[in-house]
Every structure is written in structure tokens, then in C-alpha cells.
Amino acid sequence: MLKLRSPRLRFFAVEVFCLVDCGHQEPTGFDPVILLAGQDICLSFTMMFGMNPSPSHSADADEPARSPSGPRTFLSEVVVSLIAPAALVFLLVIATWMQQGFVAGIRCGMDLIQPVGLIWLGLLALATHAVRQWRRGTVSGFKPIAWLVGFVLWGIVGNPGFANWASSQVESPLVSEPHPALEQRSLDRPLDAVVVLGGGSSAIAPGFYELGRDGERVISAAQAYHAKATRAIIVTGSSTDGYEPPWKQSTQLLLSLGVPEEVIFRIEGVNTRAEMKSLKQLMDSPPAQWKDRWTEESMESGEPQVGLITSAFHIPRAMRLASNASLDLIPLPCAFRAKNNPRPWLASSLVPGAGSLDDVGKMFKETVAKMAGQ
């Protein structure tokens, strides 16, 4: 059905419609013939232009109001919400550039567009949008506060400074006396063995292994052997997925570092508790090949001196489990996360990163394990 487009025709139709009222009432002073003619005109207009035969309704009144700029309004909201994150990126990159140089500024920008950085900026954008909604009265004040809290918390847990502090609260403290590196200590006698807990390497392909961030465990053991600080190395760890157990990976890596196979001994264990249980059995019934390498003092006492090499954050829990298994081990922490190097404040240190999140996650795990009595 056609719609009435011209304002003048629409006005004329309404006037006629009101004049004759389409036969609902009979105004006084009009000839019936004129009324009938008016009714015909009114009905013609209603049929041609889709008007309701009632003066209280019109086609325009029934149509919902349309927003001619819906997509444009949404786009403008997105643009405005991104102003705060964009300003933060600009300030951090410029500040880093001024403090550390152009390359560091580019690196800061790249860190900001990594997944962790993008989540951080996204939370700020959502907080900005929620604040605008709150000012318009469309949402409660809880929504912008929630997004702002999320932005702040994500920035904290992913912050390298916070990760460094959390690591310092959990890790075995770094001491200068004796020297933290076993191979650089002045020992009265070498250790009879060092235990290398699994977890410092990964299997890239069958028979091809690489050291990870905690690979210092394997390196420290090899250094200690070559410095004659230990006479044997015990590698640990079983596979939970049936693929390349940690003891096998550590063995191959030690061999590649020049450690003879006859001084490497292997024990199983799917976790630290199981590894300590296996170590207890080994020390209670040591194989002759290992016992022949003990020092004279250990042979006389029947108690070998054994050091425990693992990551610094893992040492406290490993030593607790060793004590529970009635093992007297010498802690040899390595792969420290907490850095004791005072540095000036840098703008780039505000940017959260995946490495910091990983460190905080490990410290949280160790804290929960301690609370659980492990």
C-alpha cells in the first residue's frame, strides 16, 4: 500500500478526515450529500496512503523511532573507549624511548601488543566505556569499578616488579657464603652425589632434548662434576604421559656435557614426593657402583653426603619432603627468579608480561603446597 509522502497532501487528508470524521459523527450545518462526498474522499485517502480510519491514530505514530546513526554511534563509542588505552601506549613508548633509547621504545610497544599486554589495554578500554555508561545513567557504578579493578589487578600480577617480589618471598634465599655455585666452593671433601630433580628440560622430538628456563639444574650438576665437587650424579623423574621421562632427558644432556655415563644413576618418581621416596630407597641400599665412589669419610660413617639441585623456588618444598622422608640433603638452589640487582625505575617495567605471570603462578603453586603441608 502506498504511503502519503507530500506534507501538503498529508495535511489536506487530515483536514478532510477531521472534518467529516469518516462518518463516525455527523457535524451539524453540513448537507448529507457533502458528508457522503467527504466520506468517499476520506476512504480514498485511507486506501491510497495507508491511513487508519480513526483520527487518533496515524501510520507515522505506529512506526517505532529509528536511529539513523546506529552503526555510527557504536563506532564512535568504540573509538572513544580506545582513547585511554592509546594514550597509555603512547606515554609508555615515549617514556621508554627517552629513558632507554629508540630500540627499547619499540620493544616496549611490541610488549604492549602481546596477548598479556592486549588484555591489559582491553580492560582499560572496557573500564572507560563503563565509566561513560555510568555517567549517562545506563549502568550502576559497580560495572566501571569492576573493570578498573580488573585492569589494576592484571597489571599487578603481570608486573615484573611484583613477580620479582613474589619470587623473593618463596625462593630459597641467595647467599654469598658459601658461594651459591657448588663448583666454586672450597670444599673439605667432594660430595658423594648430587640429585638433579627432573623438570629442567623438554623433549622436542624423540631423542632430541633442550634445556628450559630451569635447565640450570642440569648445567650446575655437570659443572660440579667437572670441578670435582661431586663424584656422582643422580637424575630423577618419571613420565606421566608415557613419553621421554625426565631422567632420560637429563642423562642424555649430561652425556653431551661430558659427564661419563658410569657416574650417572637414575631413579623414578612422578612428583617430588615420589622422587624422595625413591631416593630414600637408593640411599638405604646403594648400588656397589655408586658406593665405590664414596669418600673415605662416607664409607666409614655409612652415610653419604648428597646435595639436592633444583630451582630456587622449588628448594623449600623439596627440602620439606626430603625431611619427611628422613633424608639429610644439602640444598643447592639454582635458576633464581628473584634478582638482587638494584636498578633505576623504568617506564617499561609497568608493562605486564607472560614471563611475569608464569613466575607468579609458580610462586602461588608453591605457597598453596606449603599451606597444604607439602
mmCIF file of C-alpha atoms in Angstrom:
data_model
loop_
_atom_site.group_PDB
_atom_site.id
_atom_site.type_symbol
_atom_site.label_atom_id
_atom_site.label_comp_id
_atom_site.label_asym_id
_atom_site.label_seq_id
_atom_site.Cartn_x
_atom_site.Cartn_y
_atom_site.Cartn_z
ATOM 1 C CA MET A 1 0.000 0.000 0.000
ATOM 2 C CA LEU A 2 1.315 3.450 -0.911
ATOM 3 C CA LYS A 3 2.320 5.902 1.795
ATOM 4 C CA LEU A 4 1.475 9.579 1.769
ATOM 5 C CA ARG A 5 4.780 11.366 1.070
ATOM 6 C CA SER A 6 3.864 15.039 0.454
ATOM 7 C CA PRO A 7 3.335 17.081 3.650
ATOM 8 C CA ARG A 8 0.690 19.207 1.923
ATOM 9 C CA LEU A 9 -1.342 16.196 0.811
ATOM 10 C CA ARG A 10 -0.994 14.702 4.262
ATOM 11 C CA PHE A 11 -2.272 17.948 5.824
ATOM 12 C CA PHE A 12 -5.211 18.097 3.396
ATOM 13 C CA ALA A 13 -6.147 14.488 4.094
ATOM 14 C CA VAL A 14 -6.079 15.046 7.829
ATOM 15 C CA GLU A 15 -8.221 18.163 7.486
ATOM 16 C CA VAL A 16 -10.826 16.339 5.448
ATOM 17 C CA PHE A 17 -10.627 13.388 7.783
ATOM 18 C CA CYS A 18 -11.271 15.571 10.808
ATOM 19 C CA LEU A 19 -13.996 17.495 9.016
ATOM 20 C CA VAL A 20 -16.193 14.546 8.208
ATOM 21 C CA ASP A 21 -14.821 12.109 10.790
ATOM 22 C CA CYS A 22 -15.332 9.327 8.255
ATOM 23 C CA GLY A 23 -18.971 9.076 9.191
ATOM 24 C CA HIS A 24 -18.420 8.432 12.892
ATOM 25 C CA GLN A 25 -20.194 11.661 13.774
ATOM 26 C CA GLU A 26 -22.471 13.927 11.791
ATOM 27 C CA PRO A 27 -21.366 17.542 12.278
ATOM 28 C CA THR A 28 -24.223 19.981 12.320
ATOM 29 C CA GLY A 29 -24.628 22.506 9.497
ATOM 30 C CA PHE A 30 -23.457 20.223 6.665
ATOM 31 C CA ASP A 31 -25.543 18.774 3.901
ATOM 32 C CA PRO A 32 -25.726 14.950 3.920
ATOM 33 C CA VAL A 33 -24.549 14.921 0.319
ATOM 34 C CA ILE A 34 -21.408 16.820 1.299
ATOM 35 C CA LEU A 35 -20.870 14.422 4.165
ATOM 36 C CA LEU A 36 -21.146 11.425 1.863
ATOM 37 C CA ALA A 37 -18.698 13.032 -0.555
ATOM 38 C CA GLY A 38 -16.335 13.740 2.304
ATOM 39 C CA GLN A 39 -16.573 10.142 3.439
ATOM 40 C CA ASP A 40 -15.696 8.933 -0.051
ATOM 41 C CA ILE A 41 -12.679 11.256 -0.171
ATOM 42 C CA CYS A 42 -11.572 10.144 3.286
ATOM 43 C CA LEU A 43 -11.847 6.463 2.428
ATOM 44 C CA SER A 44 -9.950 7.043 -0.799
ATOM 45 C CA PHE A 45 -7.093 8.663 1.129
ATOM 46 C CA THR A 46 -7.003 5.862 3.677
ATOM 47 C CA MET A 47 -6.844 3.223 0.955
ATOM 48 C CA MET A 48 -4.231 5.057 -1.110
ATOM 49 C CA PHE A 49 -1.934 6.196 1.675
ATOM 50 C CA GLY A 50 -2.431 3.571 4.367
ATOM 51 C CA MET A 51 -4.050 5.890 6.921
ATOM 52 C CA ASN A 52 -6.140 4.436 9.738
ATOM 53 C CA PRO A 53 -9.833 5.348 9.673
ATOM 54 C CA SER A 54 -9.517 6.909 13.128
ATOM 55 C CA PRO A 55 -8.317 10.437 13.877
ATOM 56 C CA SER A 56 -6.454 9.221 16.961
ATOM 57 C CA HIS A 57 -4.001 7.001 15.004
ATOM 58 C CA SER A 58 -1.727 7.527 12.088
ATOM 59 C CA ALA A 59 0.779 5.365 10.267
ATOM 60 C CA ASP A 60 3.651 7.518 11.454
ATOM 61 C CA ALA A 61 2.597 7.211 15.082
ATOM 62 C CA ASP A 62 2.633 3.415 14.899
ATOM 63 C CA GLU A 63 6.148 3.245 13.424
ATOM 64 C CA PRO A 64 8.941 2.939 16.013
ATOM 65 C CA ALA A 65 11.505 5.691 16.103
ATOM 66 C CA ARG A 66 14.556 4.762 14.118
ATOM 67 C CA SER A 67 18.093 5.759 14.919
ATOM 68 C CA PRO A 68 19.609 6.899 11.648
ATOM 69 C CA SER A 69 23.113 6.636 13.116
ATOM 70 C CA GLY A 70 23.095 3.273 14.968
ATOM 71 C CA PRO A 71 26.292 1.807 13.459
ATOM 72 C CA ARG A 72 27.912 5.215 13.564
ATOM 73 C CA THR A 73 27.068 5.578 17.259
ATOM 74 C CA PHE A 74 28.565 2.158 18.029
ATOM 75 C CA LEU A 75 31.728 3.009 16.110
ATOM 76 C CA SER A 76 32.068 6.317 17.923
ATOM 77 C CA GLU A 77 31.701 4.539 21.285
ATOM 78 C CA VAL A 78 34.482 2.132 20.335
ATOM 79 C CA VAL A 79 36.749 4.968 19.211
ATOM 80 C CA VAL A 80 36.171 6.981 22.387
ATOM 81 C CA SER A 81 36.756 3.914 24.582
ATOM 82 C CA LEU A 82 40.101 3.310 22.862
ATOM 83 C CA ILE A 83 41.386 6.811 23.554
ATOM 84 C CA ALA A 84 42.610 5.967 27.075
ATOM 85 C CA PRO A 85 44.494 2.769 26.039
ATOM 86 C CA ALA A 86 46.009 4.574 23.060
ATOM 87 C CA ALA A 87 47.166 7.416 25.300
ATOM 88 C CA LEU A 88 48.705 4.921 27.742
ATOM 89 C CA VAL A 89 50.577 3.161 24.920
ATOM 90 C CA PHE A 90 51.847 6.489 23.604
ATOM 91 C CA LEU A 91 53.066 7.636 27.023
ATOM 92 C CA LEU A 92 54.816 4.350 27.845
ATOM 93 C CA VAL A 93 56.551 4.091 24.479
ATOM 94 C CA ILE A 94 57.695 7.722 24.522
ATOM 95 C CA ALA A 95 58.880 7.497 28.139
ATOM 96 C CA THR A 96 60.806 4.291 27.401
ATOM 97 C CA TRP A 97 62.319 5.860 24.295
ATOM 98 C CA MET A 98 63.513 8.841 26.320
ATOM 99 C CA GLN A 99 64.887 6.643 29.124
ATOM 100 C CA GLN A 100 66.460 3.775 27.194
ATOM 101 C CA GLY A 101 66.567 4.716 23.541
ATOM 102 C CA PHE A 102 64.670 4.032 20.345
ATOM 103 C CA VAL A 103 65.130 0.241 20.292
ATOM 104 C CA ALA A 104 63.844 -0.102 23.860
ATOM 105 C CA GLY A 105 60.844 2.058 22.960
ATOM 106 C CA ILE A 106 59.985 -0.221 20.036
ATOM 107 C CA ARG A 107 60.406 -3.252 22.286
ATOM 108 C CA CYS A 108 58.021 -1.688 24.816
ATOM 109 C CA GLY A 109 55.438 -1.182 22.082
ATOM 110 C CA MET A 110 55.812 -4.796 20.981
ATOM 111 C CA ASP A 111 55.298 -5.975 24.562
ATOM 112 C CA LEU A 112 52.076 -3.980 24.731
ATOM 113 C CA ILE A 113 50.613 -5.743 21.693
ATOM 114 C CA GLN A 114 51.429 -9.205 23.028
ATOM 115 C CA PRO A 115 48.431 -11.169 24.402
ATOM 116 C CA VAL A 116 49.049 -10.194 28.036
ATOM 117 C CA GLY A 117 49.500 -6.537 27.110
ATOM 118 C CA LEU A 118 46.421 -6.525 24.877
ATOM 119 C CA ILE A 119 44.292 -7.955 27.683
ATOM 120 C CA TRP A 120 45.584 -5.201 29.967
ATOM 121 C CA LEU A 121 44.720 -2.487 27.442
ATOM 122 C CA GLY A 122 41.371 -4.139 26.710
ATOM 123 C CA LEU A 123 40.421 -3.989 30.383
ATOM 124 C CA LEU A 124 41.226 -0.276 30.387
ATOM 125 C CA ALA A 125 39.054 0.241 27.295
ATOM 126 C CA LEU A 126 36.151 -1.614 28.921
ATOM 127 C CA ALA A 127 36.579 0.443 32.080
ATOM 128 C CA THR A 128 36.480 3.651 30.016
ATOM 129 C CA HIS A 129 33.319 2.528 28.239
ATOM 130 C CA ALA A 130 31.685 1.561 31.545
ATOM 131 C CA VAL A 131 32.500 4.974 33.030
ATOM 132 C CA ARG A 132 30.777 6.662 30.089
ATOM 133 C CA GLN A 133 27.729 4.433 30.548
ATOM 134 C CA TRP A 134 27.663 5.211 34.261
ATOM 135 C CA ARG A 135 27.788 8.962 33.603
ATOM 136 C CA ARG A 136 24.800 8.589 31.271
ATOM 137 C CA GLY A 137 22.987 6.653 33.984
ATOM 138 C CA THR A 138 22.595 3.449 31.955
ATOM 139 C CA VAL A 139 24.620 1.236 34.336
ATOM 140 C CA SER A 140 25.380 1.205 38.039
ATOM 141 C CA GLY A 141 28.689 2.320 39.475
ATOM 142 C CA PHE A 142 29.686 -1.287 40.135
ATOM 143 C CA LYS A 143 30.444 -2.019 36.475
ATOM 144 C CA PRO A 144 33.175 0.609 35.917
ATOM 145 C CA ILE A 145 34.684 -0.194 39.314
ATOM 146 C CA ALA A 146 34.828 -3.902 38.435
ATOM 147 C CA TRP A 147 36.601 -3.243 35.127
ATOM 148 C CA LEU A 148 39.031 -0.811 36.766
ATOM 149 C CA VAL A 149 39.849 -3.349 39.477
ATOM 150 C CA GLY A 150 40.459 -5.970 36.789
ATOM 151 C CA PHE A 151 42.770 -3.582 34.932
ATOM 152 C CA VAL A 152 44.772 -2.843 38.088
ATOM 153 C CA LEU A 153 44.993 -6.478 39.239
ATOM 154 C CA TRP A 154 46.073 -7.728 35.812
ATOM 155 C CA GLY A 155 48.721 -5.038 35.709
ATOM 156 C CA ILE A 156 49.975 -6.092 39.145
ATOM 157 C CA VAL A 157 50.158 -9.881 38.708
ATOM 158 C CA GLY A 158 51.802 -9.469 35.304
ATOM 159 C CA ASN A 159 54.227 -6.821 36.501
ATOM 160 C CA PRO A 160 57.907 -7.859 36.565
ATOM 161 C CA GLY A 161 58.483 -5.978 39.807
ATOM 162 C CA PHE A 162 55.663 -7.814 41.554
ATOM 163 C CA ALA A 163 56.883 -11.144 40.138
ATOM 164 C CA ASN A 164 60.361 -10.404 41.468
ATOM 165 C CA TRP A 165 58.948 -9.598 44.920
ATOM 166 C CA ALA A 166 56.755 -12.727 44.955
ATOM 167 C CA SER A 167 59.745 -14.861 43.979
ATOM 168 C CA SER A 168 61.842 -13.403 46.778
ATOM 169 C CA GLN A 169 59.151 -14.389 49.286
ATOM 170 C CA VAL A 170 59.110 -18.029 48.173
ATOM 171 C CA GLU A 171 62.565 -18.884 46.873
ATOM 172 C CA SER A 172 65.427 -20.170 48.924
ATOM 173 C CA PRO A 173 67.451 -17.028 49.683
ATOM 174 C CA LEU A 174 70.543 -16.341 47.645
ATOM 175 C CA VAL A 175 73.560 -16.352 49.964
ATOM 176 C CA SER A 176 77.112 -15.292 49.257
ATOM 177 C CA GLU A 177 78.740 -17.569 51.849
ATOM 178 C CA PRO A 178 79.238 -20.278 50.871
ATOM 179 C CA HIS A 179 79.284 -19.432 47.184
ATOM 180 C CA PRO A 180 75.920 -20.224 45.548
ATOM 181 C CA ALA A 181 77.698 -22.179 42.791
ATOM 182 C CA LEU A 182 78.873 -25.538 44.123
ATOM 183 C CA GLU A 183 81.780 -25.735 41.682
ATOM 184 C CA GLN A 184 83.205 -22.510 43.099
ATOM 185 C CA ARG A 185 83.081 -23.530 46.743
ATOM 186 C CA SER A 186 86.116 -24.515 48.762
ATOM 187 C CA LEU A 187 85.058 -27.949 49.971
ATOM 188 C CA ASP A 188 86.847 -30.093 52.530
ATOM 189 C CA ARG A 189 85.773 -33.106 50.519
ATOM 190 C CA PRO A 190 83.605 -33.602 47.445
ATOM 191 C CA LEU A 191 80.000 -34.653 47.728
ATOM 192 C CA ASP A 192 79.273 -38.295 47.126
ATOM 193 C CA ALA A 193 76.445 -37.338 44.774
ATOM 194 C CA VAL A 194 74.152 -34.534 43.723
ATOM 195 C CA VAL A 195 70.497 -35.176 42.935
ATOM 196 C CA VAL A 196 69.101 -33.395 39.874
ATOM 197 C CA LEU A 197 65.321 -33.214 40.062
ATOM 198 C CA GLY A 198 63.532 -33.506 36.722
ATOM 199 C CA GLY A 199 61.800 -30.601 35.049
ATOM 200 C CA GLY A 200 64.734 -28.668 33.657
ATOM 201 C CA SER A 201 64.424 -29.925 30.084
ATOM 202 C CA SER A 202 61.871 -30.806 27.445
ATOM 203 C CA ALA A 203 61.684 -33.364 24.642
ATOM 204 C CA ILE A 204 61.418 -31.527 21.331
ATOM 205 C CA ALA A 205 61.471 -34.767 19.322
ATOM 206 C CA PRO A 206 62.369 -38.393 20.081
ATOM 207 C CA GLY A 207 65.983 -38.343 21.235
ATOM 208 C CA PHE A 208 66.270 -34.551 20.904
ATOM 209 C CA TYR A 209 66.165 -32.628 24.183
ATOM 210 C CA GLU A 210 66.652 -29.000 25.107
ATOM 211 C CA LEU A 211 67.148 -27.228 28.393
ATOM 212 C CA GLY A 212 64.387 -24.896 29.510
ATOM 213 C CA ARG A 213 64.366 -21.997 31.924
ATOM 214 C CA ASP A 214 65.116 -24.400 34.776
ATOM 215 C CA GLY A 215 67.831 -26.144 32.790
ATOM 216 C CA GLU A 216 70.401 -24.680 35.165
ATOM 217 C CA ARG A 217 69.711 -27.806 37.228
ATOM 218 C CA VAL A 218 71.490 -29.961 34.645
ATOM 219 C CA ILE A 219 74.200 -27.382 33.939
ATOM 220 C CA SER A 220 75.007 -26.986 37.645
ATOM 221 C CA ALA A 221 75.371 -30.743 38.070
ATOM 222 C CA ALA A 222 77.743 -31.013 35.103
ATOM 223 C CA GLN A 223 79.794 -28.059 36.351
ATOM 224 C CA ALA A 224 80.011 -29.589 39.820
ATOM 225 C CA TYR A 225 81.249 -32.895 38.412
ATOM 226 C CA HIS A 226 83.895 -31.315 36.184
ATOM 227 C CA ALA A 227 85.069 -29.188 39.127
ATOM 228 C CA LYS A 228 85.402 -32.417 41.167
ATOM 229 C CA ALA A 229 82.840 -31.097 43.649
ATOM 230 C CA THR A 230 80.781 -34.296 43.337
ATOM 231 C CA ARG A 231 81.603 -37.884 42.479
ATOM 232 C CA ALA A 232 78.231 -38.943 41.086
ATOM 233 C CA ILE A 233 75.005 -37.510 39.726
ATOM 234 C CA ILE A 234 71.537 -38.917 40.425
ATOM 235 C CA VAL A 235 68.842 -37.939 37.912
ATOM 236 C CA THR A 236 65.147 -38.307 38.700
ATOM 237 C CA GLY A 237 61.695 -38.121 37.191
ATOM 238 C CA SER A 238 59.145 -40.396 35.544
ATOM 239 C CA SER A 239 56.889 -39.566 32.633
ATOM 240 C CA THR A 240 53.195 -39.082 33.303
ATOM 241 C CA ASP A 241 52.279 -39.167 29.605
ATOM 242 C CA GLY A 242 54.395 -42.147 28.566
ATOM 243 C CA TYR A 243 56.811 -40.018 26.566
ATOM 244 C CA GLU A 244 60.532 -39.420 27.217
ATOM 245 C CA PRO A 245 60.902 -39.479 31.041
ATOM 246 C CA PRO A 246 62.848 -36.605 32.653
ATOM 247 C CA TRP A 247 65.617 -38.909 33.918
ATOM 248 C CA LYS A 248 66.306 -39.968 30.325
ATOM 249 C CA GLN A 249 66.420 -36.376 29.134
ATOM 250 C CA SER A 250 68.786 -35.354 31.937
ATOM 251 C CA THR A 251 71.030 -38.351 31.244
ATOM 252 C CA GLN A 252 71.430 -37.541 27.558
ATOM 253 C CA LEU A 253 72.076 -33.870 28.261
ATOM 254 C CA LEU A 254 74.692 -34.688 30.904
ATOM 255 C CA LEU A 255 76.417 -37.044 28.473
ATOM 256 C CA SER A 256 76.507 -34.258 25.894
ATOM 257 C CA LEU A 257 78.180 -32.056 28.529
ATOM 258 C CA GLY A 258 80.993 -34.553 29.008
ATOM 259 C CA VAL A 259 79.780 -36.404 32.104
ATOM 260 C CA PRO A 260 80.661 -40.141 31.946
ATOM 261 C CA GLU A 261 77.695 -42.484 31.915
ATOM 262 C CA GLU A 262 79.092 -44.647 34.723
ATOM 263 C CA VAL A 263 78.701 -41.811 37.250
ATOM 264 C CA ILE A 264 75.041 -41.176 36.381
ATOM 265 C CA PHE A 265 72.380 -43.017 38.386
ATOM 266 C CA ARG A 266 68.661 -42.962 37.695
ATOM 267 C CA ILE A 267 65.589 -43.149 39.907
ATOM 268 C CA GLU A 268 61.869 -42.900 39.198
ATOM 269 C CA GLY A 269 59.222 -40.565 40.578
ATOM 270 C CA VAL A 270 56.153 -38.885 39.097
ATOM 271 C CA ASN A 271 56.401 -35.986 41.560
ATOM 272 C CA THR A 272 58.764 -34.649 44.200
ATOM 273 C CA ARG A 273 57.285 -36.783 46.969
ATOM 274 C CA ALA A 274 57.732 -39.957 44.901
ATOM 275 C CA GLU A 275 61.255 -38.907 43.937
ATOM 276 C CA MET A 276 62.206 -38.528 47.593
ATOM 277 C CA LYS A 277 60.797 -41.958 48.338
ATOM 278 C CA SER A 278 62.884 -43.477 45.530
ATOM 279 C CA LEU A 279 65.960 -41.582 46.718
ATOM 280 C CA LYS A 280 65.471 -42.935 50.235
ATOM 281 C CA GLN A 281 65.425 -46.472 48.875
ATOM 282 C CA LEU A 282 68.576 -45.809 46.845
ATOM 283 C CA MET A 283 70.468 -44.394 49.814
ATOM 284 C CA ASP A 284 69.365 -47.202 52.115
ATOM 285 C CA SER A 285 70.543 -49.790 49.588
ATOM 286 C CA PRO A 286 73.175 -48.041 47.462
ATOM 287 C CA PRO A 287 74.420 -49.911 44.383
ATOM 288 C CA ALA A 288 78.044 -51.030 44.557
ATOM 289 C CA GLN A 289 78.951 -48.924 41.524
ATOM 290 C CA TRP A 290 77.961 -45.783 43.415
ATOM 291 C CA LYS A 291 79.232 -46.863 46.827
ATOM 292 C CA ASP A 292 82.693 -47.489 45.404
ATOM 293 C CA ARG A 293 82.874 -43.769 44.624
ATOM 294 C CA TRP A 294 82.124 -42.575 48.128
ATOM 295 C CA THR A 295 84.749 -40.703 50.078
ATOM 296 C CA GLU A 296 86.561 -42.444 52.918
ATOM 297 C CA GLU A 297 84.605 -40.460 55.500
ATOM 298 C CA SER A 298 81.322 -41.567 53.982
ATOM 299 C CA MET A 299 82.474 -45.170 53.778
ATOM 300 C CA GLU A 300 83.377 -45.130 57.467
ATOM 301 C CA SER A 301 80.146 -43.486 58.584
ATOM 302 C CA GLY A 302 77.965 -45.308 56.084
ATOM 303 C CA GLU A 303 76.149 -42.044 55.349
ATOM 304 C CA PRO A 304 76.965 -40.363 52.042
ATOM 305 C CA GLN A 305 76.930 -36.605 51.603
ATOM 306 C CA VAL A 306 74.326 -35.785 48.972
ATOM 307 C CA GLY A 307 73.346 -32.409 47.580
ATOM 308 C CA LEU A 308 69.956 -31.517 46.116
ATOM 309 C CA ILE A 309 69.924 -29.418 42.938
ATOM 310 C CA THR A 310 66.645 -27.867 41.885
ATOM 311 C CA SER A 311 65.181 -24.454 41.136
ATOM 312 C CA ALA A 312 65.338 -21.934 43.967
ATOM 313 C CA PHE A 313 61.545 -21.630 44.172
ATOM 314 C CA HIS A 314 61.294 -25.435 44.462
ATOM 315 C CA ILE A 315 64.009 -25.916 47.097
ATOM 316 C CA PRO A 316 61.849 -25.143 50.188
ATOM 317 C CA ARG A 317 59.191 -27.717 49.253
ATOM 318 C CA ALA A 318 61.753 -30.289 48.115
ATOM 319 C CA MET A 319 63.645 -29.971 51.397
ATOM 320 C CA ARG A 320 60.427 -30.345 53.410
ATOM 321 C CA LEU A 321 59.578 -33.528 51.536
ATOM 322 C CA ALA A 322 63.150 -34.777 51.954
ATOM 323 C CA SER A 323 62.909 -34.202 55.694
ATOM 324 C CA ASN A 324 59.593 -36.067 55.777
ATOM 325 C CA ALA A 325 61.367 -38.984 54.081
ATOM 326 C CA SER A 326 64.179 -38.865 56.709
ATOM 327 C CA LEU A 327 66.728 -37.646 54.170
ATOM 328 C CA ASP A 328 69.551 -35.306 55.126
ATOM 329 C CA LEU A 329 70.358 -33.391 51.949
ATOM 330 C CA ILE A 330 72.394 -30.274 51.243
ATOM 331 C CA PRO A 331 70.250 -27.677 49.408
ATOM 332 C CA LEU A 332 71.810 -26.380 46.195
ATOM 333 C CA PRO A 333 69.330 -23.890 44.688
ATOM 334 C CA CYS A 334 69.703 -22.611 41.142
ATOM 335 C CA ALA A 335 67.649 -20.910 38.408
ATOM 336 C CA PHE A 336 66.725 -17.989 40.644
ATOM 337 C CA ARG A 337 63.754 -15.847 39.606
ATOM 338 C CA ALA A 338 64.289 -13.108 42.177
ATOM 339 C CA LYS A 339 67.016 -10.730 41.047
ATOM 340 C CA ASN A 340 69.017 -8.807 43.602
ATOM 341 C CA ASN A 341 70.292 -6.156 41.214
ATOM 342 C CA PRO A 342 69.125 -2.638 42.155
ATOM 343 C CA ARG A 343 68.095 -0.764 39.024
ATOM 344 C CA PRO A 344 66.558 2.653 38.352
ATOM 345 C CA TRP A 345 62.830 2.781 37.720
ATOM 346 C CA LEU A 346 61.889 2.322 34.069
ATOM 347 C CA ALA A 347 58.571 3.107 32.405
ATOM 348 C CA SER A 348 58.721 -0.204 30.545
ATOM 349 C CA SER A 349 58.538 -2.034 33.879
ATOM 350 C CA LEU A 350 54.842 -1.107 34.067
ATOM 351 C CA VAL A 351 54.006 -3.349 31.114
ATOM 352 C CA PRO A 352 52.722 -6.798 32.197
ATOM 353 C CA GLY A 353 54.240 -9.842 30.515
ATOM 354 C CA ALA A 354 53.730 -13.583 30.159
ATOM 355 C CA GLY A 355 57.024 -14.370 31.896
ATOM 356 C CA SER A 356 55.961 -12.476 34.995
ATOM 357 C CA LEU A 357 52.597 -14.240 35.031
ATOM 358 C CA ASP A 358 54.403 -17.584 34.814
ATOM 359 C CA ASP A 359 56.642 -16.689 37.757
ATOM 360 C CA VAL A 360 53.723 -15.520 39.881
ATOM 361 C CA GLY A 361 51.855 -18.730 39.039
ATOM 362 C CA LYS A 362 54.784 -20.871 40.201
ATOM 363 C CA MET A 363 55.088 -18.921 43.447
ATOM 364 C CA PHE A 364 51.357 -19.288 44.030
ATOM 365 C CA LYS A 365 51.621 -23.044 43.492
ATOM 366 C CA GLU A 366 54.469 -23.345 45.996
ATOM 367 C CA THR A 367 52.560 -21.251 48.534
ATOM 368 C CA VAL A 368 49.482 -23.458 48.211
ATOM 369 C CA ALA A 369 51.665 -26.573 48.565
ATOM 370 C CA LYS A 370 53.155 -25.185 51.774
ATOM 371 C CA MET A 371 49.703 -24.435 53.164
ATOM 372 C CA ALA A 372 48.685 -27.998 52.296
ATOM 373 C CA GLY A 373 51.610 -29.363 54.304
ATOM 374 C CA GLN A 374 53.783 -30.430 51.397
#
